[in-house]
């Protein structure tokens, strides 16, 4: 995500959601707790038939299990709604919390590449991961 993240960027992103859902391109869920909206977790369909899972949680709510709970629920949706067989994901090498969320779900490391980080405006080493449904 870009940083700083302006209200205009948020409006723009929310505005695209309906069209992306209609095209089965991307399906994003809001993550909410008793206080309201605290983050998102979603799926992106790729041309090779894989589905990529991604998420963020507002910093005041980190380390309370929200991303793990949301990702597990979205994984269920990936199978039920999209018939997903293989899920992929990845995280920047130093994002250990995200790696933990994914390994707890059964994702395994497959390799690494360098991806453009919008927030830092530089390429960052990214560890790629995969979950084959038959392993769950
Ligand atoms: C990554 C992120 C989604 C995690 O959300 P969260 O709700 O805090 O995650 P959870 O509480 O479900 O799980 C975090 C796990 O990481 C562990 N963890 C946290 N910081 C860690 C660290 N520095 N090193 C190792 N493990 C760490 C926690 O102990 C927990 O594991 P556990 O359940 O075994 O105790 C959140 O930090 C975030 O939104 N970051 C910014 C956006 C982002 O990085 N998105 C993912 C892009 S790949």
Tab-separated table of C-alpha atoms and ligand atoms in Angstrom:
chain	number	residue	atom	x	y	z
A	1	UNK	CA	0.000	0.000	0.000
A	2	UNK	CA	1.167	3.557	-0.611
A	3	UNK	CA	2.289	5.640	2.347
A	4	UNK	CA	1.088	8.179	3.336
A	5	UNK	CA	-2.355	6.759	2.537
A	6	UNK	CA	-4.755	9.593	1.772
A	7	UNK	CA	-8.545	9.609	1.995
A	8	UNK	CA	-8.645	10.038	-1.808
A	9	UNK	CA	-6.685	6.802	-2.248
A	10	UNK	CA	-9.105	5.019	0.094
A	11	UNK	CA	-12.149	6.340	-1.805
A	12	UNK	CA	-10.580	5.330	-5.112
A	13	UNK	CA	-9.853	1.789	-3.869
A	14	UNK	CA	-13.297	1.318	-2.334
A	15	UNK	CA	-14.879	2.661	-5.545
A	16	UNK	CA	-13.230	-0.110	-7.605
A	17	UNK	CA	-14.405	-2.962	-5.409
A	18	UNK	CA	-17.825	-3.533	-6.944
A	19	UNK	CA	-16.474	-3.823	-10.502
A	20	UNK	CA	-13.641	-6.135	-9.411
A	21	UNK	CA	-16.120	-8.348	-7.558
A	22	UNK	CA	-18.417	-8.468	-10.592
A	23	UNK	CA	-15.496	-9.633	-12.763
A	24	UNK	CA	-14.402	-12.245	-10.165
A	25	UNK	CA	-11.054	-10.432	-10.173
A	26	UNK	CA	-10.800	-9.490	-6.568
A	27	UNK	CA	-12.980	-10.084	-3.550
A	28	UNK	CA	-12.234	-8.107	-0.419
A	29	UNK	CA	-13.835	-8.512	2.983
A	30	UNK	CA	-13.920	-5.928	5.733
A	31	UNK	CA	-12.530	-7.139	9.043
A	32	UNK	CA	-14.504	-5.767	11.965
A	33	UNK	CA	-14.536	-6.191	15.712
A	34	UNK	CA	-16.876	-4.741	18.359
A	35	UNK	CA	-15.390	-1.291	17.710
A	36	UNK	CA	-16.053	-1.350	13.948
A	37	UNK	CA	-13.892	-1.610	10.815
A	38	UNK	CA	-10.273	-2.524	11.603
A	39	UNK	CA	-8.835	-3.927	8.374
A	40	UNK	CA	-9.388	-6.002	5.263
A	41	UNK	CA	-8.675	-9.471	3.956
A	42	UNK	CA	-9.172	-10.424	0.341
A	43	UNK	CA	-8.536	-12.663	-2.607
A	44	UNK	CA	-7.190	-11.854	-6.040
A	45	UNK	CA	-7.690	-14.239	-8.967
A	46	UNK	CA	-4.667	-14.761	-11.244
A	47	UNK	CA	-4.651	-15.865	-14.892
A	48	UNK	CA	-2.828	-19.117	-14.029
A	49	UNK	CA	-5.783	-20.222	-11.867
A	50	UNK	CA	-4.172	-19.468	-8.508
A	51	UNK	CA	-5.750	-17.143	-5.962
A	52	UNK	CA	-3.688	-14.749	-3.896
A	53	UNK	CA	-4.645	-13.867	-0.343
A	54	UNK	CA	-3.743	-10.514	1.193
A	55	UNK	CA	-4.667	-8.564	4.320
A	56	UNK	CA	-3.920	-5.670	6.601
A	57	UNK	CA	-5.071	-4.848	10.117
A	58	UNK	CA	-4.955	-1.395	11.742
A	59	UNK	CA	-1.880	-1.133	13.962
A	60	UNK	CA	-3.749	-0.665	17.280
A	61	UNK	CA	-5.239	-4.121	16.703
A	62	UNK	CA	-2.079	-6.069	15.855
A	63	UNK	CA	-1.158	-9.303	17.639
A	64	UNK	CA	-4.676	-10.080	18.775
A	65	UNK	CA	-5.291	-12.842	16.252
A	66	UNK	CA	-7.462	-10.803	13.859
A	67	UNK	CA	-5.445	-11.450	10.677
A	68	UNK	CA	-5.204	-15.162	11.445
A	69	UNK	CA	-8.944	-15.415	12.040
A	70	UNK	CA	-9.805	-13.366	8.946
A	71	UNK	CA	-7.398	-15.229	6.664
A	72	UNK	CA	-8.753	-18.581	7.808
A	73	UNK	CA	-12.312	-17.444	7.047
A	74	UNK	CA	-11.325	-16.082	3.627
A	75	UNK	CA	-9.543	-19.339	2.854
A	76	UNK	CA	-12.853	-21.123	3.384
A	77	UNK	CA	-14.541	-18.655	1.051
A	78	UNK	CA	-11.821	-19.175	-1.559
A	79	UNK	CA	-12.763	-22.821	-1.801
A	80	UNK	CA	-16.532	-22.426	-1.416
A	81	UNK	CA	-17.037	-19.390	-3.645
A	82	UNK	CA	-14.195	-19.579	-6.159
A	83	UNK	CA	-13.396	-23.281	-6.163
A	84	UNK	CA	-9.796	-22.317	-5.462
A	85	UNK	CA	-7.365	-25.237	-5.446
A	86	UNK	CA	-4.096	-23.419	-4.951
A	87	UNK	CA	-3.603	-20.289	-2.934
A	88	UNK	CA	-0.506	-18.144	-3.101
A	89	UNK	CA	0.754	-15.306	-0.986
A	90	UNK	CA	3.993	-13.745	0.114
A	91	UNK	CA	5.494	-11.208	2.414
A	92	UNK	CA	8.427	-8.845	2.565
A	93	UNK	CA	11.310	-10.715	4.196
A	94	UNK	CA	11.188	-8.793	7.470
A	95	UNK	CA	7.420	-9.057	7.927
A	96	UNK	CA	7.584	-11.992	10.317
A	97	UNK	CA	4.051	-11.483	11.626
A	98	UNK	CA	2.626	-12.000	8.137
A	99	UNK	CA	4.822	-15.063	7.638
A	100	UNK	CA	3.460	-16.459	10.878
A	101	UNK	CA	-0.174	-15.844	9.824
A	102	UNK	CA	0.455	-17.752	6.601
A	103	UNK	CA	2.474	-20.667	8.002
A	104	UNK	CA	-0.205	-21.216	10.662
A	105	UNK	CA	-2.676	-21.687	7.802
A	106	UNK	CA	-0.435	-24.273	6.166
A	107	UNK	CA	1.298	-22.070	3.555
A	108	UNK	CA	4.829	-23.163	2.702
A	109	UNK	CA	7.700	-21.120	1.270
A	110	UNK	CA	8.329	-21.580	-2.449
A	111	UNK	CA	10.976	-19.014	-3.286
A	112	UNK	CA	11.625	-15.317	-3.368
A	113	UNK	CA	11.620	-12.338	-5.661
A	114	UNK	CA	11.880	-8.582	-5.383
A	115	UNK	CA	8.685	-6.549	-5.445
A	116	UNK	CA	8.132	-2.854	-5.685
A	117	UNK	CA	7.122	-1.423	-2.315
A	118	UNK	CA	4.823	1.555	-2.848
A	119	UNK	CA	5.307	2.809	0.696
A	120	UNK	CA	9.118	2.778	0.539
A	121	UNK	CA	9.426	3.473	-3.184
A	122	UNK	CA	12.021	0.738	-3.617
A	123	UNK	CA	12.263	-2.946	-4.466
A	124	UNK	CA	12.149	-5.187	-1.417
A	125	UNK	CA	12.971	-8.890	-1.082
A	126	UNK	CA	9.733	-10.842	-0.945
A	127	UNK	CA	9.288	-14.454	0.197
A	128	UNK	CA	6.695	-16.287	-1.883
A	129	UNK	CA	4.359	-18.919	-0.446
A	130	UNK	CA	1.821	-21.452	-1.614
A	131	UNK	CA	-0.950	-23.532	-0.085
A	132	UNK	CA	-2.215	-26.534	-1.980
A	133	UNK	CA	-5.732	-27.247	-0.737
A	134	UNK	CA	-5.144	-30.975	-0.706
A	135	UNK	CA	-2.642	-30.384	2.090
A	136	UNK	CA	-5.186	-28.735	4.412
B	1	LIG	C1	0.798	-8.683	9.166
B	1	LIG	C2	-0.484	-8.302	9.910
B	1	LIG	C3	-1.668	-8.395	8.970
B	1	LIG	C4	-0.683	-9.265	11.096
B	1	LIG	O1	-1.945	-8.993	11.693
B	1	LIG	P1	-2.302	-9.444	13.172
B	1	LIG	O2	-3.774	-9.315	13.350
B	1	LIG	O3	-1.419	-8.753	14.120
B	1	LIG	O4	-1.894	-11.007	13.107
B	1	LIG	P2	-2.252	-12.128	14.172
B	1	LIG	O5	-2.397	-11.504	15.529
B	1	LIG	O6	-3.382	-12.952	13.668
B	1	LIG	O7	-0.951	-13.054	14.114
B	1	LIG	C5	0.332	-12.487	14.179
B	1	LIG	C6	1.322	-13.610	14.496
B	1	LIG	O8	2.633	-13.132	14.245
B	1	LIG	C7	3.402	-13.225	15.436
B	1	LIG	N1	4.339	-12.106	15.402
B	1	LIG	C8	4.079	-10.806	15.566
B	1	LIG	N2	5.218	-10.099	15.440
B	1	LIG	C9	6.202	-10.995	15.186
B	1	LIG	C10	7.601	-10.881	14.964
B	1	LIG	N3	8.221	-9.704	14.961
B	1	LIG	N4	8.307	-12.015	14.729
B	1	LIG	C11	7.699	-13.229	14.713
B	1	LIG	N5	6.363	-13.385	14.927
B	1	LIG	C12	5.645	-12.279	15.165
B	1	LIG	C13	2.395	-13.163	16.552
B	1	LIG	O9	2.901	-13.711	17.753
B	1	LIG	C14	1.284	-14.020	15.954
B	1	LIG	O10	1.627	-15.383	15.978
B	1	LIG	P3	0.927	-16.390	17.044
B	1	LIG	O11	-0.530	-16.418	16.705
B	1	LIG	O12	1.606	-17.695	16.828
B	1	LIG	O13	1.164	-15.812	18.408
B	1	LIG	C15	-0.383	-6.844	10.484
B	1	LIG	O14	0.826	-6.721	11.176
B	1	LIG	C16	-0.466	-5.776	9.388
B	1	LIG	O15	-1.548	-5.385	8.974
B	1	LIG	N6	0.696	-5.299	8.896
B	1	LIG	C17	0.726	-4.280	7.860
B	1	LIG	C18	0.153	-4.795	6.534
B	1	LIG	C19	0.798	-6.074	6.105
B	1	LIG	O16	1.963	-6.322	6.376
B	1	LIG	N7	0.010	-6.920	5.443
B	1	LIG	C20	0.493	-8.202	4.966
B	1	LIG	C21	1.292	-7.996	3.736
B	1	LIG	S1	2.080	-9.516	3.263
